[in-house]
PDB file of C-alpha atoms in Angstrom:
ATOM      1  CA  UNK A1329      -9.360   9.957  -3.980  1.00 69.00           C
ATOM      2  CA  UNK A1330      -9.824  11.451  -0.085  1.00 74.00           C
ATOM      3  CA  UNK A1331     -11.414   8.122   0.959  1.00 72.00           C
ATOM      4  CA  UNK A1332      -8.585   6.053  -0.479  1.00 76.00           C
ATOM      5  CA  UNK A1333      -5.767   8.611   1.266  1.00 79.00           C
ATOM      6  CA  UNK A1334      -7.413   8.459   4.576  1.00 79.00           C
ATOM      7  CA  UNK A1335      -5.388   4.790   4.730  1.00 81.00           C
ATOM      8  CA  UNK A1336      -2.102   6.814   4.351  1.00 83.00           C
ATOM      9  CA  UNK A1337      -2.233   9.109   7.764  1.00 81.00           C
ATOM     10  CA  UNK A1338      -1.243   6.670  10.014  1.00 78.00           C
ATOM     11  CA  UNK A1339       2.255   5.473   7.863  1.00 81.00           C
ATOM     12  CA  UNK A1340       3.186   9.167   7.519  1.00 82.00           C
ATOM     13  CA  UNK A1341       3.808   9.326  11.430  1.00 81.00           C
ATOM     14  CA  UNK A1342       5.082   5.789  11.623  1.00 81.00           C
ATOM     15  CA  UNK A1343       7.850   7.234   8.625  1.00 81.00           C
ATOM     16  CA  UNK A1344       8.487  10.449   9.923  1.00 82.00           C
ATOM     17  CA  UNK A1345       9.576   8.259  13.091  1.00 84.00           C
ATOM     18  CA  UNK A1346      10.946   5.272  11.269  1.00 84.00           C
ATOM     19  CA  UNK A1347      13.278   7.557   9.092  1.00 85.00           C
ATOM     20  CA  UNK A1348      15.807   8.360  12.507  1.00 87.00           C
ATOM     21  CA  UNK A1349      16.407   4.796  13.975  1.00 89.00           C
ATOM     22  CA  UNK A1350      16.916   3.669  10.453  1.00 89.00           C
ATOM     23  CA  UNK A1351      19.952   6.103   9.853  1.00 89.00           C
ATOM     24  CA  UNK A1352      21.038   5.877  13.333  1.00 91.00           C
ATOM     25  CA  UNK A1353      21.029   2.022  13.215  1.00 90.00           C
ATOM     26  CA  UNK A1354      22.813   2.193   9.041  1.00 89.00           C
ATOM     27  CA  UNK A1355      25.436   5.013  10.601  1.00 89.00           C
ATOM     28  CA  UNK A1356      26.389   2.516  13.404  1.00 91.00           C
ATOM     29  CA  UNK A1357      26.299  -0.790  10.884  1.00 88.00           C
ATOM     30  CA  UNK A1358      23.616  -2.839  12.666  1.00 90.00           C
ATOM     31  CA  UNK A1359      21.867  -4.497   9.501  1.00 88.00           C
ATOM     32  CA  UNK A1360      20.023  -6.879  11.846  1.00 88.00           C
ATOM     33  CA  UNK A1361      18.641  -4.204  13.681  1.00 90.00           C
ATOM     34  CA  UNK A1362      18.068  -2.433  10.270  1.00 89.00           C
ATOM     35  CA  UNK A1363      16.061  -5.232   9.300  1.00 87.00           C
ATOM     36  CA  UNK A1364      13.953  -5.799  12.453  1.00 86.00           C
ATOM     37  CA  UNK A1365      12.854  -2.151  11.938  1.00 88.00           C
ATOM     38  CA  UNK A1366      12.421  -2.377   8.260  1.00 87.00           C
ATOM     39  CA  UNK A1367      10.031  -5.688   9.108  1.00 85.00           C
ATOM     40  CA  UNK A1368       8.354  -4.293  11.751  1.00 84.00           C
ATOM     41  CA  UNK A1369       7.252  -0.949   9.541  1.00 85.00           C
ATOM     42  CA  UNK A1370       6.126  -3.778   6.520  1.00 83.00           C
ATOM     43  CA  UNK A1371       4.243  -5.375   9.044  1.00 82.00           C
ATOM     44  CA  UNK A1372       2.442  -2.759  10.968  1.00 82.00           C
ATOM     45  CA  UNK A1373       1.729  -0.888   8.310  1.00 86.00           C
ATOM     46  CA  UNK A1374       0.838  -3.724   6.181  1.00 82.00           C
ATOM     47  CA  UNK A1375      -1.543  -5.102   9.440  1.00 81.00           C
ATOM     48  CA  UNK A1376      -3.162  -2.032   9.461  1.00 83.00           C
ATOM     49  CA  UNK A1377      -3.684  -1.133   5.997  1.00 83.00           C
ATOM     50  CA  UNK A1378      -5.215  -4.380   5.445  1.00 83.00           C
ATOM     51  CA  UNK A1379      -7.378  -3.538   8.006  1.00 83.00           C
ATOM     52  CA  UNK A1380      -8.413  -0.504   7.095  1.00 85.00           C
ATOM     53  CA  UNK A1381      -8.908  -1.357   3.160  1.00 86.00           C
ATOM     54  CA  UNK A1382     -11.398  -4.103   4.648  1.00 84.00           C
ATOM     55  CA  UNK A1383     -13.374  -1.129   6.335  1.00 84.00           C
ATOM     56  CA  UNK A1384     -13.350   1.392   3.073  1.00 85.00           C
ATOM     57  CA  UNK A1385     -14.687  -1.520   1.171  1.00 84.00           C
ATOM     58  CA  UNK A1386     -17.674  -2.244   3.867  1.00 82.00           C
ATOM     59  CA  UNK A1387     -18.089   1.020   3.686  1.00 82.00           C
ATOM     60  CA  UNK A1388     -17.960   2.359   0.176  1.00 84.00           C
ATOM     61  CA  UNK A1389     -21.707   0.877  -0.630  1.00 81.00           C
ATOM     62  CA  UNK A1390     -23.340   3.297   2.477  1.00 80.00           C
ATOM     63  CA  UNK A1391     -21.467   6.081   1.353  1.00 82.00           C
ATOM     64  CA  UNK A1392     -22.307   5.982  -2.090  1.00 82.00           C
ATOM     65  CA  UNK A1393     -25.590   5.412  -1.334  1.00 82.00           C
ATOM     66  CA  UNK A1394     -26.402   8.477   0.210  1.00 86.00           C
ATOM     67  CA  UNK A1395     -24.246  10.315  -2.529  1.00 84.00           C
ATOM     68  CA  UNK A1396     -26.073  11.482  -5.655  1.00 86.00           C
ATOM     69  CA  UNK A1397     -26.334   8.855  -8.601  1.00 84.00           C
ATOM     70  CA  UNK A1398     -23.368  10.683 -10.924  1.00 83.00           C
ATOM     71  CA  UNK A1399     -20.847   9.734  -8.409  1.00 83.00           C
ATOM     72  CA  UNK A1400     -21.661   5.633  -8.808  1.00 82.00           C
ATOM     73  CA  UNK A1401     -18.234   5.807 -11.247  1.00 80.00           C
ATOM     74  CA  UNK A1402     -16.365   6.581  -8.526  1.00 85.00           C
ATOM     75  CA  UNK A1403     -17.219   3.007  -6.719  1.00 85.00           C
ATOM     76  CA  UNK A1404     -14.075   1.505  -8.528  1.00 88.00           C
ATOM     77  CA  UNK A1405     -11.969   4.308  -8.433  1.00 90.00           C
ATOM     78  CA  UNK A1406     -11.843   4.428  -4.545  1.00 89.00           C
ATOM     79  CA  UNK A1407     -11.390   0.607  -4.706  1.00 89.00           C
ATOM     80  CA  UNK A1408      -8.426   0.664  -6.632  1.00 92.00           C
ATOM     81  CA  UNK A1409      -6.807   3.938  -5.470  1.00 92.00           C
ATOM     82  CA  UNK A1410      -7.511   1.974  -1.918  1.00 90.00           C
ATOM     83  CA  UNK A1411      -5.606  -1.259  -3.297  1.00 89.00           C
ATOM     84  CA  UNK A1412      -2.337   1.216  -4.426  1.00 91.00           C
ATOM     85  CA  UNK A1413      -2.529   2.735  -0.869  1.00 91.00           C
ATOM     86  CA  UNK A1414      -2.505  -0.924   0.302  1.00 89.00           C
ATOM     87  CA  UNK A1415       0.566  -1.921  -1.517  1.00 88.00           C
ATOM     88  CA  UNK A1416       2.483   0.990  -0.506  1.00 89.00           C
ATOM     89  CA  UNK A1417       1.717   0.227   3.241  1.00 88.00           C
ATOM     90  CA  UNK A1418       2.864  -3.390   2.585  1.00 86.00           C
ATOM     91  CA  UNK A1419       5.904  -2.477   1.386  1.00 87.00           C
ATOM     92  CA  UNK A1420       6.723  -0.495   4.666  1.00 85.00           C
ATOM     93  CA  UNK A1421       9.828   1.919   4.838  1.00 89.00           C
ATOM     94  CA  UNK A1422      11.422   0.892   1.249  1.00 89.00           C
ATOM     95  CA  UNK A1423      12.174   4.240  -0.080  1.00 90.00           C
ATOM     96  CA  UNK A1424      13.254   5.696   3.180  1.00 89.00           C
ATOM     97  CA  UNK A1425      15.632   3.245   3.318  1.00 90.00           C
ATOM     98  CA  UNK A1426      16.698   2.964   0.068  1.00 91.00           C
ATOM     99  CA  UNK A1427      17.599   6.732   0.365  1.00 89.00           C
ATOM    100  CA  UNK A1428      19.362   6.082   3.330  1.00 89.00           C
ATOM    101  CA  UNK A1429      22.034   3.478   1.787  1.00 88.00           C
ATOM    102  CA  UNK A1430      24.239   3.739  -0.784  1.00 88.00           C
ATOM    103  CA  UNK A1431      22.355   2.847  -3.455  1.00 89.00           C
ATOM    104  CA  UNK A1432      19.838   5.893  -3.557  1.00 89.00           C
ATOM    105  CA  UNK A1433      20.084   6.676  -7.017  1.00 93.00           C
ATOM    106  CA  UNK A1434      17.957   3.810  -7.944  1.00 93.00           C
ATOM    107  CA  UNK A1435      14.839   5.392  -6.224  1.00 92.00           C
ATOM    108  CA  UNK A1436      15.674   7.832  -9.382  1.00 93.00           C
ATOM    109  CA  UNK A1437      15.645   5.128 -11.597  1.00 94.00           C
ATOM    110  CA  UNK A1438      12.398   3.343 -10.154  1.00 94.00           C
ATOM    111  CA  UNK A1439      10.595   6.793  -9.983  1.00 94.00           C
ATOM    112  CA  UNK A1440      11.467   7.161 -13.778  1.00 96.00           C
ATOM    113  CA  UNK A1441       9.719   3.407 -14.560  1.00 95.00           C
ATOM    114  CA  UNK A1442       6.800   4.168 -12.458  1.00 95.00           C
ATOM    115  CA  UNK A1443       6.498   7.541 -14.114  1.00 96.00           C
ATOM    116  CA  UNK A1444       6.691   5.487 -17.632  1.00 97.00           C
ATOM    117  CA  UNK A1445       4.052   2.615 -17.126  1.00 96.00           C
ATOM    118  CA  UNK A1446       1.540   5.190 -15.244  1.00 96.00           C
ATOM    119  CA  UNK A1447       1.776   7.225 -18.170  1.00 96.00           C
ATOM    120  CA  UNK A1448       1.497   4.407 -20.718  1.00 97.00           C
ATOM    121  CA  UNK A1449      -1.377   2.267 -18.820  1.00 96.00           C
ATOM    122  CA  UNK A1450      -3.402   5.678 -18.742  1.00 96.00           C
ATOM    123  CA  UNK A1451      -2.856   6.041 -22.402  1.00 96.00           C
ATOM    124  CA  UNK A1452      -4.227   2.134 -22.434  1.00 96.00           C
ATOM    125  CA  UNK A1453      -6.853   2.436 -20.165  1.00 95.00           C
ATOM    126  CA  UNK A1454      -8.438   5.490 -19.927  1.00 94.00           C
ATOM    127  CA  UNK A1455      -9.988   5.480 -23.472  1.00 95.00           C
ATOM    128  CA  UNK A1456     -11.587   2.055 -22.917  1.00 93.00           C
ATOM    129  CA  UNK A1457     -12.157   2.968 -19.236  1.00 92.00           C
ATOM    130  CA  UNK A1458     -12.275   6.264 -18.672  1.00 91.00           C
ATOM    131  CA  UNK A1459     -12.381   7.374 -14.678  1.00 90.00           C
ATOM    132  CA  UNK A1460     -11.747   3.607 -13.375  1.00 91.00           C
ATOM    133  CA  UNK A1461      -8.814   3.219 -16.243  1.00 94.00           C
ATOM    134  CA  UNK A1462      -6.627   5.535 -14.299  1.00 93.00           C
ATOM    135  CA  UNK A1463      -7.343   4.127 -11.237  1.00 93.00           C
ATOM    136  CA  UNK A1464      -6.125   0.500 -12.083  1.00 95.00           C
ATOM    137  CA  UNK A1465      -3.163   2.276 -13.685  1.00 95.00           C
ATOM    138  CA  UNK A1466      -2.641   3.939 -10.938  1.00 94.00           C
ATOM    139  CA  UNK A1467      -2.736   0.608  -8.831  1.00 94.00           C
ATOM    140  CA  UNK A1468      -0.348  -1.724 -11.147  1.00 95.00           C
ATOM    141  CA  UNK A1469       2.171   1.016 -11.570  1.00 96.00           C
ATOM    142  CA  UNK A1470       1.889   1.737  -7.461  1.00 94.00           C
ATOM    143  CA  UNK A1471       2.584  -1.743  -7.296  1.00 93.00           C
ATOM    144  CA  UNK A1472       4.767  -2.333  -9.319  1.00 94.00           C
ATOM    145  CA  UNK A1473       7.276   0.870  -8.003  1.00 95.00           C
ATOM    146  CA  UNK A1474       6.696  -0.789  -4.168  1.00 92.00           C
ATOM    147  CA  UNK A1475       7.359  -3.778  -4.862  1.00 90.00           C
ATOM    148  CA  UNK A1476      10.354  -3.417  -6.977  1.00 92.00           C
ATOM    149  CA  UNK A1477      11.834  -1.504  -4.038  1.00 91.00           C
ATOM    150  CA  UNK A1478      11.605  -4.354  -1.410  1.00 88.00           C
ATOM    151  CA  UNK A1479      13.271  -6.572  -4.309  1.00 89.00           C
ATOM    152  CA  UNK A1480      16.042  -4.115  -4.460  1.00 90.00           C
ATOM    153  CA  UNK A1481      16.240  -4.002  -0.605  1.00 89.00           C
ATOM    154  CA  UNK A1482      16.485  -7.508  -0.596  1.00 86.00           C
ATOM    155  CA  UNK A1483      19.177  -8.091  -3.427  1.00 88.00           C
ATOM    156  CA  UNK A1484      21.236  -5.307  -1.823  1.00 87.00           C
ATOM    157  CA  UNK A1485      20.852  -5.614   1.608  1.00 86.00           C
ATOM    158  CA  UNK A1486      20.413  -9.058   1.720  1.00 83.00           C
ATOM    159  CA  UNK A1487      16.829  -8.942   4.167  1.00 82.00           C
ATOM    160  CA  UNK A1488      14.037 -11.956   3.527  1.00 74.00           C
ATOM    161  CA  UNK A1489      10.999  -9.474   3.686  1.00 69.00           C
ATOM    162  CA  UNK A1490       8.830 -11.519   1.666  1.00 64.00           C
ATOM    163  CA  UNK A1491       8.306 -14.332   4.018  1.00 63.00           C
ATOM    164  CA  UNK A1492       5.842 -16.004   6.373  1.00 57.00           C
ATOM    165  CA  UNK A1493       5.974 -13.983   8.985  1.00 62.00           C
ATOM    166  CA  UNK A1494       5.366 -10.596   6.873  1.00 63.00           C
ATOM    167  CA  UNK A1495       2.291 -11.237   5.652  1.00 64.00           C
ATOM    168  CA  UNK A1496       0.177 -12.703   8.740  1.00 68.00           C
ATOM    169  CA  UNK A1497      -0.863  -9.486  10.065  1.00 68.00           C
ATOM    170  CA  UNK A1498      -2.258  -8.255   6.254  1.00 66.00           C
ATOM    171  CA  UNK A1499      -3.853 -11.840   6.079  1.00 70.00           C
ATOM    172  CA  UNK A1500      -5.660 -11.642   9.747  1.00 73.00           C
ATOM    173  CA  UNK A1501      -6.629  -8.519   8.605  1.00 69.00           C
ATOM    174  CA  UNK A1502      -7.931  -9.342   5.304  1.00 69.00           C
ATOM    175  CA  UNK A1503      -9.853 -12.663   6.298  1.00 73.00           C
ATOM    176  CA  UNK A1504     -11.291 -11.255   9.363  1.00 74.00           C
ATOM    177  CA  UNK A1505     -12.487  -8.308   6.827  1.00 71.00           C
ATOM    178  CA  UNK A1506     -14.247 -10.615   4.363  1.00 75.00           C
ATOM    179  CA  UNK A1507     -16.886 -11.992   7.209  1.00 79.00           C
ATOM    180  CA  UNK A1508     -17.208  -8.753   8.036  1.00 73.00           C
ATOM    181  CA  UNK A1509     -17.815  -6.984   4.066  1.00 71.00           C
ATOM    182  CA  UNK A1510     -20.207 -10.614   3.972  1.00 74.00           C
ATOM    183  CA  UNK A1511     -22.886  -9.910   6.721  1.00 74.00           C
ATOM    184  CA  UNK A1512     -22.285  -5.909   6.026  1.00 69.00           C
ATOM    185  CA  UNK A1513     -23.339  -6.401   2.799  1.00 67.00           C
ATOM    186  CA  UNK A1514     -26.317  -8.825   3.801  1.00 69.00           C
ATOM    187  CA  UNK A1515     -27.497  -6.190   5.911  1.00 64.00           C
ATOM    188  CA  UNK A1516     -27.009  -3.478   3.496  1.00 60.00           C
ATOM    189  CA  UNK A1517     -30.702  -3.167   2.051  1.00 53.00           C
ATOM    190  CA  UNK A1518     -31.625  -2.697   5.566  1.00 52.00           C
ATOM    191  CA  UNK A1519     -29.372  -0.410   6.394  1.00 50.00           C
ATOM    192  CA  UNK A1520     -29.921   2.398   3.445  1.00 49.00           C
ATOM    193  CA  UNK A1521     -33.750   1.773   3.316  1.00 47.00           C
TER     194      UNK A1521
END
């Protein structure tokens, strides 16, 4: 679970900062600036948690390597807990800005779903699964919360998030990644023994 949040610190800054030109640019009406600043967080943060997803994953076979053999069920666990921390960085500033706008009260209502399919896809998963069930619960219902926020943001605000230009710093990331995970794990043998 710490591997996978070590993707989060650098959003919780970019938030924390995000959250004060978002209600000073709502409280003075500029929606295009609104929007710039909501792309700009989906982008960053989805740039650099693509990035750093690529490195976990080139990562994850030295580090379990050198851990002892009863932590090898972990191996999906981070991978998945690492692909719900992905989707929430992708996604940007959608539930600061959602509780920013007049339309709050469905971050209630979201919360409640999420709440309702993690608790049902554990119920589904975890006796087939066990450790790696909850995990890829925990990953469809991250995504699944996330993403329904940016639809909401962009039926009620009106913004095009999901467009070109959002997702070519995620894709740089990613394909520059999968050389990368390639000759890593080429070299792996080498690099344990």
């Amino acid at each position: 679970y710490y591997f996978a949040s070590l993707m989060l610190i650098p959003s919780r800054s970019l938030t924390k900062i995000g959250d004060a030109f978002l209600a000073e640019k709502l409280k003075e009406n500029k929606m295009d600036e609104v929007e710039s600043i909501y792309f700009k967080s989906c982008q960053n943060q989805g740039g650099l948690g693509a990035f750093m997803f690529m490195n976990l994953i080139i990562l994850l076979p030295v580090v379990f390597a050198i851990l002892p053999e009863h932590f090898a069920a972990g191996y999906w666990v981070v991978f998945f807990l690492g692909l719900a921390n992905f989707s929430k960085l992708a996604t940007g500033m959608n539930f600061p800005l959602i509780g920013l706008t007049s339309f709050h009260q469905w971050r209630t209502y979201l919360m409640i779903i999420y709440i309702a399919i993690m608790i049902g896809l554990n119920l589904l998963l975890i006796p087939s699964f066990g450790i790696s069930g909850a995990a890829v619960a925990s990953f469809i219902s991250n995504v699944v919360f996330h993403y329904s926020g940016v639809f909401l943001i962009e039926k009620k605000l009106r913004f095009r998030i999901l467009r070109k230009e959002y997702t070519r710093p995620m894709w740089v990331a990613l394909l520059t990644g999968i050389p990368c995970y390639l000759i890593s794990n080429y070299f792996d043998s080498y690099t344990i023994a």
